[in-house]
Amino acid sequence: MEVNKAVIPAAGYGTRFLPASKAIPKEMLPIVDKPTIQYVVEEAVAAGIEEVLLITSKGKESIENHFDFDMELEAVLEEKEKEDLLERVRYVSDLISIHTVRQKEQKGLGHAVACAKTFVGDDPFAVLLGDDVMYSDKPVIGQLIEHAEKTGCPVIGCQEVAREEISKYGSVQHSDRSGRRARVTNLIEKPAPEEAPSTLAVLGRYVLTPDIFPILAETPRGVGGEIQLTDALKTLADKRPLEAYKFKARRYDVGQLQGFLEATVEYALRREDVKADFHEYLQQLLTERGG
Ligand code: UTP
């Protein structure tokens, strides 16, 4: 199995980020000075992905513009001899070949992935959600692709979460666990903590095969009235071996406020040009507040 294509669903309403996400897609909210979606695209590129399909919706045109050439802006930067900024702007538009398709009605993540059917064709493909930003030595989607190539199976990216947190995610029932992997036997989307089969949570990265599409087409609406990818994967697990892989990364749940703030502070502290002053500021702030 060789994985060269990635699908990035970004059509959701982003209601947890209102009012910020009313006129700006939540994927365009910056972590330090880069939109969240750029971190996700960079992860795909670092894993060797060659083509990306963005699933978008009305009002998300700024995501496409972000990855497109902007001749006018480049000309202005060139004229003003702002070489450094020009390089940064060009880097984004040169990153990778990006295609888009619109999800006309936001019927859920499963429905969004189904919109990628034509782009995917007969190839295996990666799925990356913008809600989870990953900091790791090796790109998380690359870790999953490696496991998919080794086993020939579709793979779900997972990490352990606290039991009281599992109701935000899909919970993985599994068998035959060894090292970082396990065989998926069942999946439950957003279970009550006491009903979750495990605290192994599905966290926004997948390697899938085209046999998911006929299943998605038949999957009824589930939790929240949405067509859930987790429900389709549960059906897939009944038909063929499906692997869960516990990836290695610091994960930020940037779809909610706490995760977004943590990512902002930690990414700023990792930036060579920002970290010294920002660290000093944080220390001073804590001292003033008696922390
Ligand atoms: P979320 O439920 O986390 O995103 O979906 P959301 O709906 O945008 O956010 P809230 O819950 O209203 O705050 C996970 C991912 O699936 C995409 C979202 O864009 C996000 O990347 N998604 C969700 C779609 O592309 N289409 C949908 O119909 C639903």
PDB file of C-alpha atoms and ligand atoms in Angstrom:
ATOM      1  CA  MET A   1       0.000   0.000   0.000  1.00  0.00           C
ATOM      2  CA  GLU A   2       1.413   3.387  -1.027  1.00  0.00           C
ATOM      3  CA  VAL A   3      -0.289   6.547   0.230  1.00  0.00           C
ATOM      4  CA  ASN A   4       0.153   9.740  -1.812  1.00  0.00           C
ATOM      5  CA  LYS A   5      -3.218  11.467  -1.354  1.00  0.00           C
ATOM      6  CA  ALA A   6      -4.674  13.249   1.635  1.00  0.00           C
ATOM      7  CA  VAL A   7      -8.160  14.520   2.403  1.00  0.00           C
ATOM      8  CA  ILE A   8      -8.617  17.389   4.852  1.00  0.00           C
ATOM      9  CA  PRO A   9     -12.244  17.955   5.867  1.00  0.00           C
ATOM     10  CA  ALA A  10     -12.734  21.619   6.726  1.00  0.00           C
ATOM     11  CA  ALA A  11     -16.397  22.189   5.988  1.00  0.00           C
ATOM     12  CA  GLY A  12     -17.749  22.238   9.558  1.00  0.00           C
ATOM     13  CA  TYR A  13     -19.410  25.291  11.114  1.00  0.00           C
ATOM     14  CA  GLY A  14     -16.875  25.584  13.944  1.00  0.00           C
ATOM     15  CA  THR A  15     -19.587  26.589  16.391  1.00  0.00           C
ATOM     16  CA  ARG A  16     -17.293  26.163  19.405  1.00  0.00           C
ATOM     17  CA  PHE A  17     -15.301  29.114  18.121  1.00  0.00           C
ATOM     18  CA  LEU A  18     -18.149  31.563  17.643  1.00  0.00           C
ATOM     19  CA  PRO A  19     -18.121  34.499  17.286  1.00  0.00           C
ATOM     20  CA  ALA A  20     -14.535  34.277  15.864  1.00  0.00           C
ATOM     21  CA  SER A  21     -15.635  31.664  13.319  1.00  0.00           C
ATOM     22  CA  LYS A  22     -18.673  33.582  12.079  1.00  0.00           C
ATOM     23  CA  ALA A  23     -16.899  35.271   9.145  1.00  0.00           C
ATOM     24  CA  ILE A  24     -13.480  33.543   9.355  1.00  0.00           C
ATOM     25  CA  PRO A  25     -13.158  29.762   9.022  1.00  0.00           C
ATOM     26  CA  LYS A  26     -11.859  28.333  12.290  1.00  0.00           C
ATOM     27  CA  GLU A  27      -9.127  26.613  10.214  1.00  0.00           C
ATOM     28  CA  MET A  28      -7.749  30.089   9.444  1.00  0.00           C
ATOM     29  CA  LEU A  29      -7.385  31.118  13.092  1.00  0.00           C
ATOM     30  CA  PRO A  30      -3.649  31.491  13.671  1.00  0.00           C
ATOM     31  CA  ILE A  31      -1.478  29.629  16.121  1.00  0.00           C
ATOM     32  CA  VAL A  32       1.251  32.269  16.575  1.00  0.00           C
ATOM     33  CA  ASP A  33       1.384  33.569  12.968  1.00  0.00           C
ATOM     34  CA  LYS A  34       0.296  30.561  10.914  1.00  0.00           C
ATOM     35  CA  PRO A  35      -3.291  29.447  10.272  1.00  0.00           C
ATOM     36  CA  THR A  36      -4.127  26.139  11.928  1.00  0.00           C
ATOM     37  CA  ILE A  37      -4.752  24.491   8.560  1.00  0.00           C
ATOM     38  CA  GLN A  38      -1.174  25.235   7.454  1.00  0.00           C
ATOM     39  CA  TYR A  39       0.207  23.095  10.307  1.00  0.00           C
ATOM     40  CA  VAL A  40      -1.995  20.250   9.078  1.00  0.00           C
ATOM     41  CA  VAL A  41      -0.976  20.633   5.423  1.00  0.00           C
ATOM     42  CA  GLU A  42       2.688  20.798   6.480  1.00  0.00           C
ATOM     43  CA  GLU A  43       2.271  17.534   8.398  1.00  0.00           C
ATOM     44  CA  ALA A  44       0.912  15.885   5.238  1.00  0.00           C
ATOM     45  CA  VAL A  45       3.751  17.276   3.101  1.00  0.00           C
ATOM     46  CA  ALA A  46       6.361  16.107   5.637  1.00  0.00           C
ATOM     47  CA  ALA A  47       4.893  12.587   5.374  1.00  0.00           C
ATOM     48  CA  GLY A  48       5.394  12.529   1.592  1.00  0.00           C
ATOM     49  CA  ILE A  49       1.800  13.290   0.540  1.00  0.00           C
ATOM     50  CA  GLU A  50       1.723  14.651  -3.004  1.00  0.00           C
ATOM     51  CA  GLU A  51      -1.880  15.804  -3.436  1.00  0.00           C
ATOM     52  CA  VAL A  52      -4.344  17.277  -0.967  1.00  0.00           C
ATOM     53  CA  LEU A  53      -8.113  17.574  -1.260  1.00  0.00           C
ATOM     54  CA  LEU A  54      -9.715  20.153   1.011  1.00  0.00           C
ATOM     55  CA  ILE A  55     -13.393  19.610   1.762  1.00  0.00           C
ATOM     56  CA  THR A  56     -14.778  23.116   2.167  1.00  0.00           C
ATOM     57  CA  SER A  57     -18.125  24.872   2.335  1.00  0.00           C
ATOM     58  CA  LYS A  58     -19.668  28.300   1.833  1.00  0.00           C
ATOM     59  CA  GLY A  59     -17.568  31.075   3.361  1.00  0.00           C
ATOM     60  CA  LYS A  60     -14.332  29.056   3.426  1.00  0.00           C
ATOM     61  CA  GLU A  61     -12.770  30.636   0.312  1.00  0.00           C
ATOM     62  CA  SER A  62      -9.999  32.209   2.406  1.00  0.00           C
ATOM     63  CA  ILE A  63      -8.528  28.712   2.988  1.00  0.00           C
ATOM     64  CA  GLU A  64      -8.103  28.223  -0.778  1.00  0.00           C
ATOM     65  CA  ASN A  65      -6.715  31.742  -1.137  1.00  0.00           C
ATOM     66  CA  HIS A  66      -4.171  31.075   1.578  1.00  0.00           C
ATOM     67  CA  PHE A  67      -2.586  28.258  -0.454  1.00  0.00           C
ATOM     68  CA  ASP A  68      -2.911  30.047  -3.797  1.00  0.00           C
ATOM     69  CA  PHE A  69      -0.462  32.441  -5.502  1.00  0.00           C
ATOM     70  CA  ASP A  70      -1.026  36.121  -4.782  1.00  0.00           C
ATOM     71  CA  MET A  71       0.756  37.937  -7.624  1.00  0.00           C
ATOM     72  CA  GLU A  72      -0.221  41.375  -6.387  1.00  0.00           C
ATOM     73  CA  LEU A  73       1.071  40.799  -2.864  1.00  0.00           C
ATOM     74  CA  GLU A  74       4.282  39.240  -4.188  1.00  0.00           C
ATOM     75  CA  ALA A  75       4.850  42.240  -6.479  1.00  0.00           C
ATOM     76  CA  VAL A  76       4.391  44.664  -3.572  1.00  0.00           C
ATOM     77  CA  LEU A  77       6.782  42.719  -1.337  1.00  0.00           C
ATOM     78  CA  GLU A  78       9.310  42.525  -4.176  1.00  0.00           C
ATOM     79  CA  GLU A  79       9.113  46.262  -4.802  1.00  0.00           C
ATOM     80  CA  LYS A  80       9.576  46.980  -1.096  1.00  0.00           C
ATOM     81  CA  GLU A  81      12.489  44.515  -0.999  1.00  0.00           C
ATOM     82  CA  LYS A  82      10.868  42.527   1.812  1.00  0.00           C
ATOM     83  CA  GLU A  83      12.736  39.353   0.867  1.00  0.00           C
ATOM     84  CA  ASP A  84      12.005  37.524   4.101  1.00  0.00           C
ATOM     85  CA  LEU A  85       8.229  38.042   3.873  1.00  0.00           C
ATOM     86  CA  LEU A  86       8.234  37.231   0.159  1.00  0.00           C
ATOM     87  CA  GLU A  87       9.936  33.944   0.906  1.00  0.00           C
ATOM     88  CA  ARG A  88       7.345  33.089   3.560  1.00  0.00           C
ATOM     89  CA  VAL A  89       4.422  33.932   1.265  1.00  0.00           C
ATOM     90  CA  ARG A  90       5.884  31.915  -1.631  1.00  0.00           C
ATOM     91  CA  TYR A  91       6.602  28.961   0.640  1.00  0.00           C
ATOM     92  CA  VAL A  92       2.877  28.594   1.389  1.00  0.00           C
ATOM     93  CA  SER A  93       1.719  28.709  -2.241  1.00  0.00           C
ATOM     94  CA  ASP A  94       4.506  26.317  -3.296  1.00  0.00           C
ATOM     95  CA  LEU A  95       3.800  23.797  -0.528  1.00  0.00           C
ATOM     96  CA  ILE A  96       1.701  21.285  -2.442  1.00  0.00           C
ATOM     97  CA  SER A  97      -0.952  20.830  -5.109  1.00  0.00           C
ATOM     98  CA  ILE A  98      -4.308  21.559  -3.439  1.00  0.00           C
ATOM     99  CA  HIS A  99      -7.722  20.620  -4.809  1.00  0.00           C
ATOM    100  CA  THR A 100     -11.040  21.574  -3.283  1.00  0.00           C
ATOM    101  CA  VAL A 101     -14.538  20.211  -3.275  1.00  0.00           C
ATOM    102  CA  ARG A 102     -17.554  21.694  -1.559  1.00  0.00           C
ATOM    103  CA  GLN A 103     -19.681  19.815   0.909  1.00  0.00           C
ATOM    104  CA  LYS A 104     -22.981  21.494   0.113  1.00  0.00           C
ATOM    105  CA  GLU A 105     -24.718  20.492   3.322  1.00  0.00           C
ATOM    106  CA  GLN A 106     -22.833  19.858   6.549  1.00  0.00           C
ATOM    107  CA  LYS A 107     -24.174  16.415   7.309  1.00  0.00           C
ATOM    108  CA  GLY A 108     -21.182  15.301   9.350  1.00  0.00           C
ATOM    109  CA  LEU A 109     -17.596  14.114   9.033  1.00  0.00           C
ATOM    110  CA  GLY A 110     -18.593  10.827   7.355  1.00  0.00           C
ATOM    111  CA  HIS A 111     -20.497  12.756   4.696  1.00  0.00           C
ATOM    112  CA  ALA A 112     -17.530  15.146   4.251  1.00  0.00           C
ATOM    113  CA  VAL A 113     -15.147  12.223   3.625  1.00  0.00           C
ATOM    114  CA  ALA A 114     -17.657  10.736   1.152  1.00  0.00           C
ATOM    115  CA  CYS A 115     -17.225  13.937  -0.926  1.00  0.00           C
ATOM    116  CA  ALA A 116     -13.635  12.785  -1.656  1.00  0.00           C
ATOM    117  CA  LYS A 117     -14.722   9.683  -3.612  1.00  0.00           C
ATOM    118  CA  THR A 118     -13.814  10.967  -7.101  1.00  0.00           C
ATOM    119  CA  PHE A 119     -10.478  12.450  -5.969  1.00  0.00           C
ATOM    120  CA  VAL A 120      -9.492   9.225  -4.207  1.00  0.00           C
ATOM    121  CA  GLY A 121     -10.389   6.803  -7.032  1.00  0.00           C
ATOM    122  CA  ASP A 122      -8.870   3.388  -6.327  1.00  0.00           C
ATOM    123  CA  ASP A 123      -6.066   4.599  -4.057  1.00  0.00           C
ATOM    124  CA  PRO A 124      -5.593   4.412  -0.308  1.00  0.00           C
ATOM    125  CA  PHE A 125      -5.666   7.866   1.276  1.00  0.00           C
ATOM    126  CA  ALA A 126      -4.883   9.772   4.434  1.00  0.00           C
ATOM    127  CA  VAL A 127      -7.456  11.838   6.348  1.00  0.00           C
ATOM    128  CA  LEU A 128      -6.326  14.691   8.593  1.00  0.00           C
ATOM    129  CA  LEU A 129      -8.670  16.824  10.682  1.00  0.00           C
ATOM    130  CA  GLY A 130      -7.715  20.404  11.406  1.00  0.00           C
ATOM    131  CA  ASP A 131      -9.072  20.174  14.946  1.00  0.00           C
ATOM    132  CA  ASP A 132      -6.031  18.214  16.036  1.00  0.00           C
ATOM    133  CA  VAL A 133      -2.653  19.854  15.629  1.00  0.00           C
ATOM    134  CA  MET A 134       0.234  17.477  16.283  1.00  0.00           C
ATOM    135  CA  TYR A 135       3.732  18.271  17.478  1.00  0.00           C
ATOM    136  CA  SER A 136       6.063  15.352  16.866  1.00  0.00           C
ATOM    137  CA  ASP A 137       9.493  14.377  15.567  1.00  0.00           C
ATOM    138  CA  LYS A 138       7.937  12.203  12.905  1.00  0.00           C
ATOM    139  CA  PRO A 139       4.701  13.424  11.270  1.00  0.00           C
ATOM    140  CA  VAL A 140       1.754  11.620  12.851  1.00  0.00           C
ATOM    141  CA  ILE A 141       0.167  10.804   9.501  1.00  0.00           C
ATOM    142  CA  GLY A 142       3.566   9.390   8.440  1.00  0.00           C
ATOM    143  CA  GLN A 143       3.544   7.071  11.485  1.00  0.00           C
ATOM    144  CA  LEU A 144       0.097   5.811  10.430  1.00  0.00           C
ATOM    145  CA  ILE A 145       1.080   5.444   6.774  1.00  0.00           C
ATOM    146  CA  GLU A 146       4.097   3.362   7.797  1.00  0.00           C
ATOM    147  CA  HIS A 147       1.844   1.052   9.830  1.00  0.00           C
ATOM    148  CA  ALA A 148      -0.672   0.809   6.972  1.00  0.00           C
ATOM    149  CA  GLU A 149       2.121  -0.078   4.541  1.00  0.00           C
ATOM    150  CA  LYS A 150       3.454  -2.718   6.918  1.00  0.00           C
ATOM    151  CA  THR A 151       0.095  -4.385   7.600  1.00  0.00           C
ATOM    152  CA  GLY A 152      -1.842  -3.640   4.394  1.00  0.00           C
ATOM    153  CA  CYS A 153      -4.760  -2.528   6.620  1.00  0.00           C
ATOM    154  CA  PRO A 154      -6.563   0.782   7.077  1.00  0.00           C
ATOM    155  CA  VAL A 155      -5.386   2.490  10.286  1.00  0.00           C
ATOM    156  CA  ILE A 156      -7.026   4.777  12.843  1.00  0.00           C
ATOM    157  CA  GLY A 157      -4.781   7.172  14.786  1.00  0.00           C
ATOM    158  CA  CYS A 158      -5.402   7.018  18.538  1.00  0.00           C
ATOM    159  CA  GLN A 159      -4.171   8.088  21.950  1.00  0.00           C
ATOM    160  CA  GLU A 160      -5.255   7.309  25.500  1.00  0.00           C
ATOM    161  CA  VAL A 161      -7.399  10.001  27.119  1.00  0.00           C
ATOM    162  CA  ALA A 162      -8.838  10.367  30.642  1.00  0.00           C
ATOM    163  CA  ARG A 163     -12.125   8.434  31.049  1.00  0.00           C
ATOM    164  CA  GLU A 164     -14.095  11.642  31.701  1.00  0.00           C
ATOM    165  CA  GLU A 165     -12.798  12.965  28.339  1.00  0.00           C
ATOM    166  CA  ILE A 166     -13.777   9.991  26.169  1.00  0.00           C
ATOM    167  CA  SER A 167     -17.306  11.316  25.549  1.00  0.00           C
ATOM    168  CA  LYS A 168     -15.737  13.924  23.201  1.00  0.00           C
ATOM    169  CA  TYR A 169     -14.255  11.244  20.927  1.00  0.00           C
ATOM    170  CA  GLY A 170     -14.758   7.863  19.323  1.00  0.00           C
ATOM    171  CA  SER A 171     -13.841   5.051  21.732  1.00  0.00           C
ATOM    172  CA  VAL A 172     -11.986   2.013  20.351  1.00  0.00           C
ATOM    173  CA  GLN A 173     -12.754  -1.516  21.484  1.00  0.00           C
ATOM    174  CA  HIS A 174      -9.788  -3.669  20.571  1.00  0.00           C
ATOM    175  CA  SER A 175      -8.067  -7.020  20.864  1.00  0.00           C
ATOM    176  CA  ASP A 176      -4.631  -8.459  20.223  1.00  0.00           C
ATOM    177  CA  ARG A 177      -2.825  -5.350  21.488  1.00  0.00           C
ATOM    178  CA  SER A 178       0.944  -5.297  21.072  1.00  0.00           C
ATOM    179  CA  GLY A 179       3.258  -2.300  21.284  1.00  0.00           C
ATOM    180  CA  ARG A 180       1.584   0.748  19.781  1.00  0.00           C
ATOM    181  CA  ARG A 181      -1.001  -1.160  17.696  1.00  0.00           C
ATOM    182  CA  ALA A 182      -4.170  -3.166  18.255  1.00  0.00           C
ATOM    183  CA  ARG A 183      -6.908  -4.737  16.143  1.00  0.00           C
ATOM    184  CA  VAL A 184     -10.168  -2.754  16.185  1.00  0.00           C
ATOM    185  CA  THR A 185     -13.188  -4.862  17.119  1.00  0.00           C
ATOM    186  CA  ASN A 186     -15.739  -2.109  17.685  1.00  0.00           C
ATOM    187  CA  LEU A 187     -16.029   1.690  17.756  1.00  0.00           C
ATOM    188  CA  ILE A 188     -18.452   3.900  19.639  1.00  0.00           C
ATOM    189  CA  GLU A 189     -18.791   7.604  18.842  1.00  0.00           C
ATOM    190  CA  LYS A 190     -18.921   9.937  21.858  1.00  0.00           C
ATOM    191  CA  PRO A 191     -19.956   7.341  24.482  1.00  0.00           C
ATOM    192  CA  ALA A 192     -20.860   8.223  28.069  1.00  0.00           C
ATOM    193  CA  PRO A 193     -17.672   7.627  30.142  1.00  0.00           C
ATOM    194  CA  GLU A 194     -19.205   4.636  31.967  1.00  0.00           C
ATOM    195  CA  GLU A 195     -20.253   3.043  28.668  1.00  0.00           C
ATOM    196  CA  ALA A 196     -16.984   3.523  26.753  1.00  0.00           C
ATOM    197  CA  PRO A 197     -15.349   0.191  25.854  1.00  0.00           C
ATOM    198  CA  SER A 198     -11.925   1.767  26.381  1.00  0.00           C
ATOM    199  CA  THR A 199     -10.145   5.077  26.881  1.00  0.00           C
ATOM    200  CA  LEU A 200      -8.326   4.676  23.564  1.00  0.00           C
ATOM    201  CA  ALA A 201      -9.692   7.634  21.581  1.00  0.00           C
ATOM    202  CA  VAL A 202      -9.891   8.259  17.812  1.00  0.00           C
ATOM    203  CA  LEU A 203      -7.966  11.469  17.271  1.00  0.00           C
ATOM    204  CA  GLY A 204      -8.225  13.029  13.838  1.00  0.00           C
ATOM    205  CA  ARG A 205      -5.781  11.007  11.723  1.00  0.00           C
ATOM    206  CA  TYR A 206      -6.650   8.026   9.527  1.00  0.00           C
ATOM    207  CA  VAL A 207      -5.327   5.982   6.622  1.00  0.00           C
ATOM    208  CA  LEU A 208      -8.304   4.619   4.699  1.00  0.00           C
ATOM    209  CA  THR A 209      -9.012   2.530   1.639  1.00  0.00           C
ATOM    210  CA  PRO A 210     -11.684   3.186  -1.043  1.00  0.00           C
ATOM    211  CA  ASP A 211     -13.896   0.373   0.296  1.00  0.00           C
ATOM    212  CA  ILE A 212     -15.038   2.918   2.920  1.00  0.00           C
ATOM    213  CA  PHE A 213     -17.101   4.793   0.276  1.00  0.00           C
ATOM    214  CA  PRO A 214     -19.917   2.255  -0.304  1.00  0.00           C
ATOM    215  CA  ILE A 215     -20.148   1.904   3.489  1.00  0.00           C
ATOM    216  CA  LEU A 216     -20.363   5.692   3.978  1.00  0.00           C
ATOM    217  CA  ALA A 217     -23.132   5.844   1.369  1.00  0.00           C
ATOM    218  CA  GLU A 218     -25.190   3.442   3.515  1.00  0.00           C
ATOM    219  CA  THR A 219     -24.336   4.862   6.941  1.00  0.00           C
ATOM    220  CA  PRO A 220     -27.371   6.468   8.627  1.00  0.00           C
ATOM    221  CA  ARG A 221     -27.168   9.616  10.719  1.00  0.00           C
ATOM    222  CA  GLY A 222     -25.813   8.880  14.182  1.00  0.00           C
ATOM    223  CA  VAL A 223     -24.778  10.949  17.219  1.00  0.00           C
ATOM    224  CA  GLY A 224     -25.801  14.619  16.822  1.00  0.00           C
ATOM    225  CA  GLY A 225     -27.887  13.745  13.731  1.00  0.00           C
ATOM    226  CA  GLU A 226     -24.637  13.571  11.703  1.00  0.00           C
ATOM    227  CA  ILE A 227     -23.256  10.890   9.379  1.00  0.00           C
ATOM    228  CA  GLN A 228     -20.344   9.749  11.517  1.00  0.00           C
ATOM    229  CA  LEU A 229     -17.078   8.433  10.071  1.00  0.00           C
ATOM    230  CA  THR A 230     -16.699   6.358  13.248  1.00  0.00           C
ATOM    231  CA  ASP A 231     -19.952   4.491  12.483  1.00  0.00           C
ATOM    232  CA  ALA A 232     -18.736   3.674   8.960  1.00  0.00           C
ATOM    233  CA  LEU A 233     -15.398   2.471  10.360  1.00  0.00           C
ATOM    234  CA  LYS A 234     -17.234   0.190  12.768  1.00  0.00           C
ATOM    235  CA  THR A 235     -18.954  -1.441   9.765  1.00  0.00           C
ATOM    236  CA  LEU A 236     -15.589  -1.653   7.979  1.00  0.00           C
ATOM    237  CA  ALA A 237     -14.085  -3.432  11.014  1.00  0.00           C
ATOM    238  CA  ASP A 238     -16.773  -6.151  10.635  1.00  0.00           C
ATOM    239  CA  LYS A 239     -15.696  -6.743   7.031  1.00  0.00           C
ATOM    240  CA  ARG A 240     -11.903  -6.550   7.102  1.00  0.00           C
ATOM    241  CA  PRO A 241      -9.018  -6.121   9.581  1.00  0.00           C
ATOM    242  CA  LEU A 242      -8.812  -2.539  10.837  1.00  0.00           C
ATOM    243  CA  GLU A 243      -5.869  -1.373  12.911  1.00  0.00           C
ATOM    244  CA  ALA A 244      -5.628   1.212  15.716  1.00  0.00           C
ATOM    245  CA  TYR A 245      -2.228   2.844  16.069  1.00  0.00           C
ATOM    246  CA  LYS A 246      -1.229   4.823  19.149  1.00  0.00           C
ATOM    247  CA  PHE A 247       0.815   7.613  17.572  1.00  0.00           C
ATOM    248  CA  LYS A 248       3.636   9.487  19.266  1.00  0.00           C
ATOM    249  CA  ALA A 249       2.973  13.235  19.501  1.00  0.00           C
ATOM    250  CA  ARG A 250       1.920  16.097  21.703  1.00  0.00           C
ATOM    251  CA  ARG A 251      -1.638  16.618  20.471  1.00  0.00           C
ATOM    252  CA  TYR A 252      -3.506  19.893  20.746  1.00  0.00           C
ATOM    253  CA  ASP A 253      -7.278  19.805  20.533  1.00  0.00           C
ATOM    254  CA  VAL A 254      -7.474  23.213  18.851  1.00  0.00           C
ATOM    255  CA  GLY A 255     -11.200  22.784  18.095  1.00  0.00           C
ATOM    256  CA  GLN A 256     -11.836  23.913  21.673  1.00  0.00           C
ATOM    257  CA  LEU A 257     -10.583  26.940  23.535  1.00  0.00           C
ATOM    258  CA  GLN A 258      -8.246  25.365  26.115  1.00  0.00           C
ATOM    259  CA  GLY A 259      -6.397  23.343  23.460  1.00  0.00           C
ATOM    260  CA  PHE A 260      -6.143  26.348  21.187  1.00  0.00           C
ATOM    261  CA  LEU A 261      -4.651  28.499  23.973  1.00  0.00           C
ATOM    262  CA  GLU A 262      -2.198  25.746  24.978  1.00  0.00           C
ATOM    263  CA  ALA A 263      -1.058  25.419  21.352  1.00  0.00           C
ATOM    264  CA  THR A 264      -0.622  29.189  21.038  1.00  0.00           C
ATOM    265  CA  VAL A 265       1.586  29.427  24.147  1.00  0.00           C
ATOM    266  CA  GLU A 266       3.635  26.270  23.463  1.00  0.00           C
ATOM    267  CA  TYR A 267       4.243  26.995  19.780  1.00  0.00           C
ATOM    268  CA  ALA A 268       5.329  30.551  20.685  1.00  0.00           C
ATOM    269  CA  LEU A 269       7.789  29.101  23.217  1.00  0.00           C
ATOM    270  CA  ARG A 270       9.232  26.858  20.481  1.00  0.00           C
ATOM    271  CA  ARG A 271       9.838  29.728  18.071  1.00  0.00           C
ATOM    272  CA  GLU A 272      13.463  30.886  18.097  1.00  0.00           C
ATOM    273  CA  ASP A 273      12.556  34.475  17.182  1.00  0.00           C
ATOM    274  CA  VAL A 274       9.830  34.785  19.826  1.00  0.00           C
ATOM    275  CA  LYS A 275      10.676  32.515  22.734  1.00  0.00           C
ATOM    276  CA  ALA A 276      13.116  34.632  24.787  1.00  0.00           C
ATOM    277  CA  ASP A 277      10.879  37.714  25.098  1.00  0.00           C
ATOM    278  CA  PHE A 278       7.683  35.688  25.415  1.00  0.00           C
ATOM    279  CA  HIS A 279       9.147  33.479  28.140  1.00  0.00           C
ATOM    280  CA  GLU A 280      10.266  36.529  30.089  1.00  0.00           C
ATOM    281  CA  TYR A 281       6.792  38.037  29.686  1.00  0.00           C
ATOM    282  CA  LEU A 282       5.102  34.858  30.961  1.00  0.00           C
ATOM    283  CA  GLN A 283       7.413  34.695  33.960  1.00  0.00           C
ATOM    284  CA  GLN A 284       6.751  38.310  34.805  1.00  0.00           C
ATOM    285  CA  LEU A 285       3.017  37.778  34.451  1.00  0.00           C
ATOM    286  CA  LEU A 286       3.080  34.786  36.798  1.00  0.00           C
ATOM    287  CA  THR A 287       5.138  36.695  39.365  1.00  0.00           C
ATOM    288  CA  GLU A 288       2.711  39.641  39.255  1.00  0.00           C
ATOM    289  CA  ARG A 289      -0.206  37.274  39.758  1.00  0.00           C
ATOM    290  CA  GLY A 290       1.563  35.415  42.556  1.00  0.00           C
ATOM    291  CA  GLY A 291       1.766  32.178  40.513  1.00  0.00           C
TER     292      GLY A 291
HETATM  293  P1  UTP B   1     -16.145  19.003  14.342  1.00  0.00           P
HETATM  294  O1  UTP B   1     -17.506  18.668  14.783  1.00  0.00           O
HETATM  295  O2  UTP B   1     -15.053  18.984  15.338  1.00  0.00           O
HETATM  296  O3  UTP B   1     -16.069  20.429  13.655  1.00  0.00           O
HETATM  297  O4  UTP B   1     -15.781  18.117  13.097  1.00  0.00           O
HETATM  298  P2  UTP B   1     -17.127  21.539  13.495  1.00  0.00           P
HETATM  299  O5  UTP B   1     -18.460  20.969  13.206  1.00  0.00           O
HETATM  300  O6  UTP B   1     -16.565  22.495  12.510  1.00  0.00           O
HETATM  301  O7  UTP B   1     -17.009  22.238  14.915  1.00  0.00           O
HETATM  302  P3  UTP B   1     -18.048  22.547  16.048  1.00  0.00           P
HETATM  303  O8  UTP B   1     -18.316  21.234  16.717  1.00  0.00           O
HETATM  304  O9  UTP B   1     -19.254  23.159  15.388  1.00  0.00           O
HETATM  305  O10 UTP B   1     -17.311  23.526  16.923  1.00  0.00           O
HETATM  306  C1  UTP B   1     -14.498  17.538  12.894  1.00  0.00           C
HETATM  307  C2  UTP B   1     -13.959  17.881  11.521  1.00  0.00           C
HETATM  308  O11 UTP B   1     -14.869  17.502  10.513  1.00  0.00           O
HETATM  309  C3  UTP B   1     -15.152  18.579   9.640  1.00  0.00           C
HETATM  310  C4  UTP B   1     -14.853  19.839  10.452  1.00  0.00           C
HETATM  311  O12 UTP B   1     -14.516  20.907   9.585  1.00  0.00           O
HETATM  312  C5  UTP B   1     -13.692  19.371  11.324  1.00  0.00           C
HETATM  313  O13 UTP B   1     -12.455  19.468  10.642  1.00  0.00           O
HETATM  314  N1  UTP B   1     -16.572  18.503   9.241  1.00  0.00           N
HETATM  315  C6  UTP B   1     -17.545  18.289  10.154  1.00  0.00           C
HETATM  316  C7  UTP B   1     -16.882  18.636   7.901  1.00  0.00           C
HETATM  317  O14 UTP B   1     -16.003  18.834   7.032  1.00  0.00           O
HETATM  318  N2  UTP B   1     -18.203  18.535   7.534  1.00  0.00           N
HETATM  319  C8  UTP B   1     -19.193  18.325   8.422  1.00  0.00           C
HETATM  320  O15 UTP B   1     -20.368  18.237   7.999  1.00  0.00           O
HETATM  321  C9  UTP B   1     -18.852  18.211   9.772  1.00  0.00           C
END
